[in-house]
Coordinates of C-alpha atoms and ligand atoms in Angstrom, one line a residue:
Chain F
M56 CA 131.5 146.3 97.6
S57 CA 128.3 144.5 98.2
F58 CA 125.4 145.0 100.3
R59 CA 122.8 142.6 102.1
F60 CA 120.2 143.3 104.5
N61 CA 121.3 141.9 108.1
Q62 CA 118.9 139.3 109.6
E63 CA 117.2 141.5 111.7
N64 CA 116.0 143.5 108.6
T65 CA 115.3 140.8 106.3
I66 CA 112.8 139.4 108.9
K67 CA 111.2 143.0 109.1
I68 CA 111.1 143.2 105.2
A69 CA 109.3 140.0 105.1
S70 CA 106.5 141.2 107.4
L71 CA 106.5 144.7 105.7
L72 CA 105.9 142.7 102.3
N73 CA 102.2 141.7 103.7
R74 CA 101.2 145.0 104.3
Y75 CA 101.3 146.4 100.6
P76 CA 99.5 145.1 97.5
Q77 CA 102.6 146.1 95.3
K78 CA 106.3 145.2 96.1
K79 CA 107.3 148.6 94.8
A80 CA 105.6 150.4 97.5
L81 CA 108.4 149.1 100.1
I82 CA 110.9 151.5 98.4
L83 CA 110.8 154.0 101.3
P84 CA 110.9 151.5 104.0
L85 CA 113.9 149.6 102.5
L86 CA 115.9 152.7 101.8
W87 CA 115.3 153.5 105.6
L88 CA 116.3 150.1 106.8
A89 CA 119.7 150.3 104.5
Q90 CA 120.6 153.8 105.8
K91 CA 119.8 152.6 109.6
Q92 CA 122.0 149.4 108.9
E93 CA 124.9 151.1 107.3
G94 CA 124.5 154.9 108.4
F95 CA 124.0 156.0 104.9
I96 CA 122.6 154.6 101.4
S97 CA 125.7 153.1 99.3
D98 CA 125.3 152.5 95.6
A99 CA 125.3 148.8 96.4
A100 CA 122.4 149.1 98.8
M101 CA 120.4 151.0 95.9
K102 CA 121.3 148.0 93.4
N103 CA 120.1 145.5 96.0
I104 CA 116.8 147.2 96.5
S105 CA 116.5 147.6 92.6
E106 CA 116.6 144.0 92.1
F107 CA 114.5 143.4 94.9
L108 CA 111.8 145.5 93.9
E109 CA 112.4 145.0 90.2
L110 CA 112.9 148.7 89.5
P111 CA 115.5 150.4 87.6
L112 CA 118.4 151.6 89.7
M113 CA 117.7 155.2 88.4
H114 CA 114.3 154.9 89.7
V115 CA 115.4 154.1 93.2
Y116 CA 118.2 156.5 93.1
S117 CA 115.7 159.2 92.2
V118 CA 113.2 158.5 94.9
A119 CA 116.2 158.3 97.3
S120 CA 117.6 161.7 96.3
F121 CA 114.1 163.5 96.3
Y122 CA 114.3 163.2 100.3
T123 CA 117.0 165.2 102.1
M124 CA 116.8 162.9 105.0
F125 CA 118.7 160.3 102.9
R126 CA 122.4 160.3 102.8
F127 CA 124.7 158.7 100.0
A128 CA 128.0 159.0 102.2
K129 CA 129.1 158.2 105.5
N130 CA 129.0 160.9 108.2
E131 CA 132.3 162.0 109.4
K132 CA 130.7 163.7 112.2
K133 CA 127.6 163.3 114.2
V134 CA 124.4 164.8 112.9
I135 CA 122.5 167.5 114.6
E136 CA 119.1 168.3 113.1
V137 CA 117.6 171.7 114.0
C138 CA 113.7 171.8 113.2
R139 CA 113.0 175.3 111.3
T140 CA 109.2 174.9 110.8
L141 CA 106.6 177.2 112.0
S142 CA 105.9 175.9 115.8
C143 CA 109.6 175.9 116.4
E144 CA 110.5 179.0 114.4
L145 CA 107.8 180.8 116.8
N146 CA 109.5 179.3 119.8
G147 CA 113.1 180.5 118.9
S148 CA 114.6 177.9 116.8
E149 CA 116.5 180.6 114.9
D150 CA 118.6 181.5 118.1
I151 CA 118.9 177.8 118.8
K152 CA 120.2 177.4 115.4
K153 CA 122.8 180.0 115.7
Y154 CA 123.9 178.9 119.2
I155 CA 124.5 175.2 117.9
Q156 CA 126.3 176.7 114.9
S157 CA 128.6 178.8 116.6
N158 CA 129.5 176.6 119.4
Y159 CA 129.3 173.1 118.1
S160 CA 130.0 173.0 114.2
D161 CA 133.3 171.8 114.5
R162 CA 132.1 168.5 116.2
F163 CA 128.6 167.9 114.8
E164 CA 127.5 168.4 111.3
I165 CA 124.4 170.8 111.8
V166 CA 121.4 170.4 109.2
E167 CA 118.1 172.3 109.2
V168 CA 115.3 170.2 108.9
E169 CA 111.4 170.8 108.4
C170 CA 108.9 169.8 111.0
M171 CA 109.7 166.5 112.7
G172 CA 106.3 166.0 114.0
A173 CA 107.3 167.1 117.8
C174 CA 105.6 170.5 117.8
S175 CA 104.4 170.1 121.2
G176 CA 108.0 170.3 122.3
A177 CA 109.0 173.2 120.1
P178 CA 111.6 174.3 119.7
M179 CA 113.3 171.0 119.1
C180 CA 116.5 169.2 117.7
T181 CA 117.7 165.8 117.2
L182 CA 121.2 164.2 117.6
E183 CA 121.6 161.0 115.9
G184 CA 118.2 160.6 115.4
K185 CA 117.2 161.1 119.1
Y186 CA 115.1 163.8 120.1
F187 CA 115.3 166.6 122.3
E188 CA 112.5 168.9 123.0
N189 CA 112.1 172.5 124.4
V190 CA 115.5 173.1 123.9
T191 CA 117.3 175.6 125.5
P192 CA 121.2 176.6 125.4
Q193 CA 121.6 175.1 128.7
K194 CA 119.9 172.1 127.8
I195 CA 122.0 171.9 124.7
D196 CA 125.3 171.9 126.4
K197 CA 124.5 169.4 128.7
V198 CA 123.4 167.0 126.2
F199 CA 125.9 167.7 123.5
N200 CA 128.9 167.7 126.0
D201 CA 127.8 164.1 127.1
N202 CA 128.3 163.0 123.5
Chain J
M107 CA 81.8 167.8 65.3
R108 CA 83.3 171.4 65.5
I109 CA 84.9 173.7 67.7
T110 CA 86.3 177.1 67.8
I111 CA 89.8 178.1 68.4
D112 CA 90.6 181.9 68.3
D113 CA 87.4 182.3 66.1
I114 CA 88.1 179.9 63.8
S115 CA 86.0 176.8 63.3
I116 CA 87.7 173.2 63.4
E117 CA 86.4 169.9 62.5
C118 CA 87.4 167.3 65.1
E119 CA 86.5 163.9 66.5
E120 CA 84.9 163.4 70.0
G121 CA 87.3 162.2 72.6
E122 CA 90.5 163.8 70.8
L123 CA 92.8 165.8 73.1
L124 CA 92.5 169.5 72.4
I125 CA 96.4 169.7 72.1
D126 CA 96.5 167.1 69.3
V127 CA 93.7 169.2 67.5
M128 CA 95.7 172.0 67.6
L129 CA 98.9 170.3 66.5
N130 CA 97.1 168.6 63.5
N131 CA 95.9 171.9 62.5
N132 CA 99.0 173.9 62.9
I133 CA 97.6 176.1 65.5
N134 CA 100.5 177.5 67.4
I135 CA 100.3 176.2 71.1
P136 CA 103.4 176.7 73.3
H137 CA 104.3 173.2 75.1
F138 CA 107.3 171.5 76.6
C139 CA 106.3 168.3 78.1
Y140 CA 103.4 167.2 75.9
H141 CA 104.8 165.0 72.9
Q142 CA 102.4 163.4 70.6
D143 CA 104.3 159.9 70.9
L144 CA 105.0 159.9 74.7
G145 CA 101.6 161.3 75.8
A146 CA 100.7 163.9 78.3
D147 CA 102.4 164.6 81.5
G148 CA 100.9 167.9 82.5
N149 CA 103.8 169.1 84.5
C150 CA 105.0 172.3 82.6
R151 CA 101.9 174.0 82.1
M152 CA 103.0 175.9 79.1
C153 CA 99.9 174.7 77.1
M154 CA 97.7 177.0 79.1
V155 CA 94.3 178.1 77.0
E156 CA 91.3 179.8 78.1
I157 CA 88.0 177.9 77.6
K158 CA 84.9 179.9 77.4
G159 CA 82.7 179.3 80.7
A160 CA 85.4 177.8 82.4
K161 CA 86.7 179.8 85.5
R162 CA 90.2 179.8 84.9
P163 CA 92.8 179.0 82.2
Q164 CA 93.6 175.1 81.8
I165 CA 96.0 173.0 80.1
A166 CA 95.2 171.8 76.6
C167 CA 97.1 168.6 77.0
D168 CA 94.5 167.5 79.4
T169 CA 91.2 169.0 77.8
F170 CA 89.2 166.7 75.6
V171 CA 87.4 168.3 72.9
K172 CA 83.3 168.9 73.5
E173 CA 80.9 169.9 70.8
N174 CA 81.0 173.8 70.3
L175 CA 83.8 174.2 72.7
E176 CA 85.3 177.8 72.3
V177 CA 89.2 178.0 73.1
I178 CA 91.1 181.4 73.3
T179 CA 94.9 181.1 72.7
K180 CA 95.7 184.5 72.8
S181 CA 94.8 187.2 75.5
E182 CA 96.4 189.4 78.1
N183 CA 95.5 186.7 80.8
I184 CA 97.1 183.8 78.8
N185 CA 100.0 185.9 78.2
E186 CA 100.4 186.8 81.7
V187 CA 100.1 182.9 82.9
K188 CA 102.8 182.0 79.9
R189 CA 105.3 184.7 81.1
S190 CA 105.0 183.7 84.8
I191 CA 105.7 180.1 83.8
L192 CA 108.6 181.1 81.8
E193 CA 110.0 183.2 84.5
L194 CA 110.1 180.2 86.7
E195 CA 111.6 177.9 84.3
L196 CA 114.4 180.9 83.7
L197 CA 115.0 181.4 87.5
N198 CA 118.2 179.3 87.5
H199 CA 118.8 179.1 83.9
P200 CA 122.1 180.3 82.8
V201 CA 120.9 182.1 79.7
D202 CA 123.8 181.1 77.8
C203 CA 122.0 180.9 74.6
P204 CA 124.8 182.6 72.3
I205 CA 127.1 179.2 73.2
C206 CA 124.2 177.0 73.1
D207 CA 123.9 174.3 70.4
Q208 CA 120.0 174.1 70.7
A209 CA 119.7 178.0 70.1
G210 CA 117.4 178.5 66.8
E211 CA 115.6 175.2 67.7
C212 CA 115.2 175.7 71.4
K213 CA 111.5 176.2 72.6
L214 CA 112.3 177.9 75.8
Q215 CA 114.1 180.6 73.6
D216 CA 111.2 180.6 71.0
Y217 CA 108.5 181.0 73.9
Y218 CA 110.6 183.5 75.7
M219 CA 110.8 185.6 72.8
D220 CA 107.0 185.3 72.3
Y221 CA 105.9 185.8 76.1
G222 CA 109.0 186.8 78.0
L223 CA 109.4 189.3 80.8
Y224 CA 112.7 190.4 79.7
E225 CA 113.5 192.1 82.9
S226 CA 114.9 190.0 85.9
H227 CA 113.2 190.1 89.1
L228 CA 115.7 188.1 90.5
T229 CA 117.8 189.2 93.4
T230 CA 119.5 185.9 94.8
P231 CA 122.2 183.8 92.8
K232 CA 121.2 181.1 90.6
T233 CA 121.5 177.6 91.8
K234 CA 124.5 175.9 90.1
K235 CA 124.2 172.4 88.5
G236 CA 126.1 170.3 86.4
K237 CA 127.4 171.3 82.8
A238 CA 128.8 169.4 79.7
I239 CA 128.1 165.9 81.3
E240 CA 128.5 163.0 79.1
L241 CA 125.6 160.6 79.5
G242 CA 126.8 158.0 77.1
S243 CA 125.8 157.1 73.7
N244 CA 126.8 160.4 72.3
V245 CA 124.3 162.5 74.7
M246 CA 125.5 165.6 76.3
L247 CA 123.7 167.1 79.4
D248 CA 123.5 170.7 80.5
Q249 CA 121.5 170.2 83.9
E250 CA 121.0 174.1 84.0
R251 CA 119.2 174.5 80.8
C252 CA 116.8 171.8 81.6
V253 CA 113.1 172.7 82.2
L254 CA 112.1 169.3 83.8
C255 CA 109.6 168.2 81.4
T256 CA 111.0 164.6 81.7
R257 CA 110.4 164.0 78.0
C258 CA 113.7 162.1 78.2
T259 CA 112.9 160.2 81.5
R260 CA 109.6 159.0 80.1
F261 CA 111.4 158.1 76.9
T262 CA 113.7 155.6 78.8
S263 CA 111.3 154.4 81.3
E264 CA 108.4 154.1 78.9
I265 CA 109.5 153.6 75.4
T266 CA 112.6 151.7 75.4
K267 CA 111.9 150.5 79.4
T268 CA 115.7 150.7 79.9
G269 CA 115.1 153.3 82.8
E270 CA 118.6 154.8 82.5
L271 CA 117.5 158.6 83.1
G272 CA 115.6 160.1 85.9
I273 CA 115.3 163.2 88.1
I274 CA 117.6 163.5 90.9
G275 CA 116.9 165.6 93.9
R276 CA 114.0 168.1 94.2
G277 CA 113.0 171.6 94.0
D278 CA 115.6 174.2 93.0
S279 CA 118.1 171.3 93.0
A280 CA 116.1 168.9 90.7
R281 CA 117.9 167.8 87.7
V282 CA 118.1 165.0 85.1
G283 CA 120.9 162.4 85.5
V284 CA 121.7 158.7 85.3
A285 CA 122.4 156.5 88.5
P286 CA 126.0 156.7 89.9
G287 CA 128.3 154.6 87.9
H288 CA 126.0 154.2 84.8
E289 CA 125.4 155.7 81.6
L290 CA 122.7 155.9 78.9
N291 CA 123.0 153.0 77.0
N292 CA 120.6 151.6 74.7
P293 CA 120.4 151.6 70.7
Y294 CA 117.9 154.3 70.6
A295 CA 119.4 156.5 73.1
M296 CA 119.9 159.6 70.9
N297 CA 116.3 160.1 70.4
V298 CA 116.3 161.9 73.7
V299 CA 118.2 164.6 72.1
E300 CA 115.6 165.4 69.7
L301 CA 112.8 165.0 72.3
C302 CA 114.5 167.5 74.6
P303 CA 112.9 170.9 73.8
V304 CA 115.6 172.9 75.0
G305 CA 119.5 172.7 74.9
A306 CA 119.8 170.5 78.1
L307 CA 120.4 167.5 75.7
T308 CA 122.6 167.8 72.7
S309 CA 124.4 165.2 70.6
K310 CA 128.1 165.1 70.6
D311 CA 128.1 164.1 67.0
F312 CA 126.4 167.2 66.1
R313 CA 126.9 170.0 68.6
F314 CA 129.0 173.1 67.6
K315 CA 129.4 171.8 63.9
Q316 CA 126.6 174.0 62.3
R317 CA 124.1 177.0 63.4
V318 CA 120.7 175.1 62.9
W319 CA 119.6 178.3 61.0
F320 CA 122.1 177.6 58.1
L321 CA 120.7 174.2 57.5
D322 CA 118.2 173.1 54.7
T323 CA 116.2 170.2 55.1
S324 CA 115.0 167.4 52.7
K325 CA 112.5 164.8 53.3
S326 CA 113.7 161.3 53.0
I327 CA 113.9 157.5 54.3
C328 CA 116.4 156.0 56.1
H329 CA 118.3 153.3 54.1
G330 CA 119.6 151.5 57.2
C331 CA 117.1 148.7 57.3
S332 CA 113.6 147.6 55.8
R333 CA 111.6 149.7 58.6
G334 CA 111.9 152.7 56.3
C335 CA 112.1 155.1 58.9
N336 CA 111.0 158.5 57.8
I337 CA 113.7 161.2 58.3
S338 CA 114.6 164.9 57.5
I339 CA 118.2 165.2 56.1
D340 CA 119.8 168.4 57.3
Y341 CA 122.4 169.9 55.0
N342 CA 124.2 172.9 53.7
E343 CA 126.7 174.0 51.2
T344 CA 129.1 176.9 52.4
K345 CA 131.3 179.2 50.7
Y346 CA 134.3 176.9 50.8
T347 CA 132.8 173.4 50.9
R348 CA 130.5 171.2 48.8
E349 CA 127.3 170.2 50.1
K350 CA 127.7 168.3 53.3
I351 CA 125.1 166.3 55.1
H352 CA 125.3 167.0 59.0
R353 CA 122.4 165.1 60.4
F354 CA 119.3 162.9 60.2
R355 CA 116.4 163.9 62.2
A356 CA 113.3 161.6 62.6
R357 CA 110.3 162.7 60.7
R358 CA 107.0 161.9 62.3
N359 CA 105.0 159.0 61.0
A360 CA 102.5 157.5 63.3
R361 CA 102.4 154.4 61.1
I362 CA 106.1 153.4 61.0
N363 CA 108.4 155.2 63.2
Q364 CA 106.4 157.7 65.3
S365 CA 109.0 160.3 66.2
F366 CA 111.9 158.0 66.7
L367 CA 115.1 156.5 64.9
C368 CA 117.6 154.0 66.0
D369 CA 121.0 155.3 66.6
Y370 CA 122.4 153.2 63.9
G371 CA 120.1 154.7 61.3
R372 CA 120.6 158.1 62.8
L373 CA 124.4 158.0 62.3
S374 CA 124.2 156.5 59.0
Y375 CA 124.1 159.8 57.5
K376 CA 128.2 159.9 57.6
E377 CA 127.9 157.5 54.5
L378 CA 126.3 160.1 52.5
N379 CA 129.1 162.4 52.6
N380 CA 131.6 159.8 51.2
S381 CA 130.2 159.9 47.7
F382 CA 132.5 158.8 44.7
K383 CA 135.3 161.3 44.3
G384 CA 137.3 159.5 41.5
T385 CA 136.8 159.7 37.5
S386 CA 134.1 157.5 36.1
S387 CA 135.2 155.5 33.0
S388 CA 133.9 156.2 29.6
I389 CA 130.4 155.1 28.5
E390 CA 131.8 154.1 25.1
D391 CA 134.1 151.5 26.5
L392 CA 130.9 150.5 28.4
K393 CA 128.8 149.9 25.3
E394 CA 131.5 147.9 23.8
L395 CA 131.9 145.7 26.9
L396 CA 128.1 145.0 27.0
K397 CA 128.9 143.1 23.6
E398 CA 130.7 140.4 25.9
D399 CA 128.9 136.8 26.1
K400 CA 128.2 135.7 29.5
K401 CA 127.2 138.6 31.7
L402 CA 125.8 138.7 34.9
A403 CA 124.6 141.8 37.0
L404 CA 124.3 142.1 40.8
A405 CA 122.1 145.0 42.5
S406 CA 121.9 146.3 46.0
P407 CA 118.7 145.6 47.7
S408 CA 118.7 149.1 48.9
L409 CA 118.4 150.9 45.5
S410 CA 114.9 152.6 44.8
L411 CA 112.3 151.1 42.8
E412 CA 113.1 153.5 40.1
Q413 CA 116.6 152.5 40.0
L414 CA 116.1 148.9 39.9
Q415 CA 113.5 149.2 37.2
A416 CA 116.3 151.0 35.1
I417 CA 118.7 148.2 35.8
Q418 CA 116.1 145.6 34.9
T419 CA 115.4 147.1 31.6
L420 CA 119.0 147.4 30.8
C421 CA 119.7 143.7 31.6
Q422 CA 116.7 142.7 29.6
T423 CA 118.1 144.7 26.7
H424 CA 121.3 143.2 26.9
N425 CA 120.8 139.7 27.9
I426 CA 122.1 140.2 31.3
K427 CA 121.5 137.7 34.2
L428 CA 120.1 140.0 37.2
F429 CA 120.4 139.0 40.7
C430 CA 119.8 140.7 44.0
L431 CA 120.8 139.3 47.5
A432 CA 119.3 140.6 50.8
Y433 CA 121.5 142.2 53.3
Y434 CA 120.5 140.0 56.1
D435 CA 121.9 140.4 59.9
E436 CA 120.5 138.3 62.5
S437 CA 122.0 140.3 65.1
F438 CA 120.6 143.6 64.1
G439 CA 116.7 143.2 64.6
D440 CA 114.9 144.0 67.7
G441 CA 111.1 143.8 68.4
W442 CA 110.7 147.5 67.7
L443 CA 112.1 149.4 64.7
K444 CA 115.3 147.5 63.5
T445 CA 114.8 144.8 61.4
N446 CA 117.0 141.7 60.3
D447 CA 116.5 142.5 57.0
K448 CA 118.9 145.5 56.5
S449 CA 117.9 146.2 52.8
A450 CA 116.0 149.1 52.5
N451 CA 113.8 148.0 49.6
L452 CA 113.6 144.1 49.3
A453 CA 110.1 144.4 48.7
S454 CA 110.4 146.5 45.4
V455 CA 113.1 143.6 44.2
K456 CA 110.5 140.9 45.0
K457 CA 107.6 143.2 43.2
L458 CA 109.9 143.3 40.1
G459 CA 110.5 139.7 40.2
I460 CA 114.2 139.9 40.4
C461 CA 116.0 136.6 41.4
T462 CA 117.4 136.7 45.0
C463 CA 118.5 133.0 45.2
Q464 CA 122.1 132.8 46.5
E465 CA 122.7 129.3 44.9
E466 CA 121.5 130.4 41.5
F467 CA 123.7 133.4 41.9
D468 CA 126.9 131.5 43.0
A469 CA 126.4 129.3 40.0
A470 CA 126.1 132.1 37.5
L471 CA 129.1 133.9 39.1
Q472 CA 131.2 131.0 38.2
E473 CA 130.4 131.0 34.7
A474 CA 130.0 134.9 34.0
E475 CA 132.7 136.5 32.1
L476 CA 131.4 140.2 32.7
I477 CA 130.4 141.1 36.0
L478 CA 128.2 144.2 36.6
N479 CA 128.0 145.4 40.3
F480 CA 125.3 148.0 41.0
D481 CA 126.4 149.3 44.7
H482 CA 126.2 145.8 46.2
T483 CA 128.3 145.5 49.3
L484 CA 129.3 142.0 48.5
L485 CA 131.0 142.4 45.3
K486 CA 132.2 146.1 45.9
H487 CA 135.9 145.2 46.9
Q488 CA 136.3 141.9 45.3
E489 CA 139.0 140.9 42.8
F490 CA 137.6 139.1 39.8
G491 CA 140.7 137.6 38.6
N492 CA 140.5 137.4 34.7
K493 CA 136.8 138.3 34.6
K494 CA 135.9 141.8 33.4
S495 CA 134.0 143.9 36.1
V496 CA 132.1 147.1 36.2
Q497 CA 131.5 148.8 39.5
F498 CA 128.4 151.2 39.7
T499 CA 129.0 152.9 43.2
S500 CA 127.3 155.5 45.2
T501 CA 130.4 155.3 48.0
H502 CA 133.8 156.3 47.3
L503 CA 136.0 153.6 46.0
P504 CA 140.0 153.2 45.6
P505 CA 141.2 153.0 41.8
A506 CA 140.7 149.6 40.8
C507 CA 141.5 147.6 37.9
G508 CA 138.2 147.4 36.5
Y509 CA 135.7 150.0 35.2
C510 CA 134.1 152.3 37.7
F511 CA 131.0 154.7 37.4
G512 CA 130.0 156.9 40.1
F513 CA 126.3 157.8 40.8
A514 CA 124.5 160.0 43.3
N515 CA 123.5 158.5 46.6
F516 CA 120.1 158.8 48.2
A517 CA 120.3 162.1 49.3
H518 CA 120.8 163.4 45.7
D519 CA 118.2 161.4 44.3
T520 CA 114.5 161.1 44.5
G521 CA 112.8 157.8 44.6
T522 CA 110.8 155.2 45.9
L523 CA 111.2 152.3 48.8
I524 CA 108.5 149.8 50.0
N525 CA 109.1 148.8 53.5
C526 CA 109.0 145.4 55.3
E527 CA 105.3 146.1 55.9
G528 CA 104.5 146.7 52.2
I529 CA 104.3 150.7 52.7
T530 CA 105.3 152.6 49.7
Q531 CA 107.2 155.7 50.3
K532 CA 109.1 158.5 48.4
F533 CA 112.2 160.2 49.5
Y534 CA 113.3 163.3 47.8
A535 CA 116.8 164.7 46.7
T536 CA 118.7 167.7 48.4
R537 CA 118.8 171.1 46.7
F538 CA 122.3 170.5 45.4
R539 CA 123.2 168.2 42.7
D540 CA 126.0 165.7 43.2
K541 CA 129.0 165.8 41.1
N542 CA 127.9 162.3 39.7
P543 CA 124.9 161.6 37.8
S544 CA 121.9 159.6 39.3
L545 CA 122.0 156.0 38.2
S546 CA 118.8 156.4 36.0
E547 CA 120.6 159.1 34.1
L548 CA 123.5 157.4 33.6
L549 CA 121.6 154.1 32.3
E550 CA 120.0 156.4 30.1
Q551 CA 123.1 157.1 28.1
L552 CA 123.1 153.4 27.4
R553 CA 120.0 153.4 25.4
Ligands
SF4_739 S1 116.7 167.3 79.8 FE1 115.4 168.3 78.1 S2 113.9 166.5 77.9 FE2 114.9 166.0 79.6 S3 113.6 167.0 81.4 FE3 115.3 168.5 80.9 S4 114.1 169.7 79.5 FE4 113.1 167.8 79.5
SF4_740 S1 115.1 151.2 62.5 FE1 116.2 150.9 60.1 S2 115.1 152.5 59.0 FE2 114.8 153.0 61.1 S3 116.5 154.4 61.7 FE3 117.3 152.5 62.2 S4 118.1 151.6 60.3 FE4 116.8 153.2 59.8
FES741 S1 107.7 172.7 113.7 FE1 109.2 171.8 114.9 S2 108.8 169.7 114.8 FE2 106.9 170.7 114.3
FES742 S1 102.3 170.5 77.6 FE1 100.5 170.5 78.7 S2 101.2 170.9 80.5 FE2 103.1 170.5 79.5

């Protein structure tokens, strides 16, 4: 199994390189791009990144595993992220989470996450990275059943 | 300049780290992450002390000494701080000390006995992590016992620069590990076992063989190459077995090996349990033999200065041509501790002016009628045809046609070595005598 960034990402990386004084600062953007490209971060992708940045493979793995939003295996199901931080919590994210868990856990993978930076639309959740704000059970049914 | 630690006045240098001053003066200072040869990381907070005039306790590994600094290491306040830190360390710890190989030399155990809370506040279940993971190079990992001091990961990233170890995950699930599909694999890997202050990293070669409180220790020098790394030999003698050497540990010497050993040297202790078990020939026969005409002796370049001197005297008295050939191995050395010269004491050989020339030796060997071999591997297993031979050996040899004398190996002898940098060092015998005499005692009888 090998990994190469696709053309679009390679161009992105070239422009990102100018932004930082040191190559190793690119570690997070590269992990993001790898995850976007394949849907998860494979061992081969980490190897590619470690060679590109001239950092030990373990260092890349260490950084990637620190962040819960990086995944190391392909998703079997589509992922729903439910925010559980303060603004969303105060606006009822607990009930939203329970509602999603009891109605959608067979079709989707549900993860709790910390603030997604969309507090003005609390409570919020995402589906495959797409944001849904001010969610209610009705809104959820509508969106999720279309998917 | 002077500072005061717990009312004791101590002399130290401007710019020294407080923790170094304490360690160098044998003042008890609990610490996990600080290590004199890895430097400070400030992550464990175990080394908290009170400084007079400072608002709150601070860590000794990040405090530089100043004139008249007043330090307090024991107070209710400090004990409370340490207690809380230890409670946090033990939150997910399995507390399996009875089956842990580190027990008895574990810092977590020691500190908990000193400062611990003893009663658990915990109501939630502990986070489970990996156990008995084979990392490679004889190193076993128990992630649940780890205090995340990062000494091991700093060793592979900063000292060996091989970068195999790192921390995976964060918070509760943070744990030490290797990258998927990779292992810990470098010639100095086993140092992490010794660096680990707790039972998270243990040696596959040593674990479960001995409880450490049943071990005795002698100060010695590794004989694996000309670096002369300082070691502690851990050994014991039990009711039913003769003395056995169980491991080498690094003994700190800032000029030579800091706190490290190479794995080859560390595991070379096994040779020492393989001493000569046969019956030595008779000294009287040897005396007769020495009346032969053309005699040659070859000495191992890893014998001590004292042993070499005794051999040299013998050779001078009996008109024996003495040689010593270096153990040279181009593939052994690296830029760090290991040297291509695998002789432990070639510098002494040169100092005594013993001939090390291969050509002269080859010529003399052709000529010789009697060959005396002092532990040199080149001639140890050699057949000599119709020439007579005498083996002096510190290792076991199968019965051979020639004469053979066993002598005590370096664990059972005291002596001097000079390393590749010209540093003269002594090594000391363990408490128990070998069944074989020392080489000097043996040669004494020939006088
Ligand atoms: S395994 Fe040992 S040395 Fe490594 S971080 Fe854990 S406690 Fe420290
Ligand atoms: S570097 Fe040489 S002296 Fe040091 S431990 Fe290794 S073999 Fe022994
Ligand atoms: S708290 Fe939920 S998006 Fe900020
Ligand atoms: S030894 Fe000072 S913080 Fe760990």
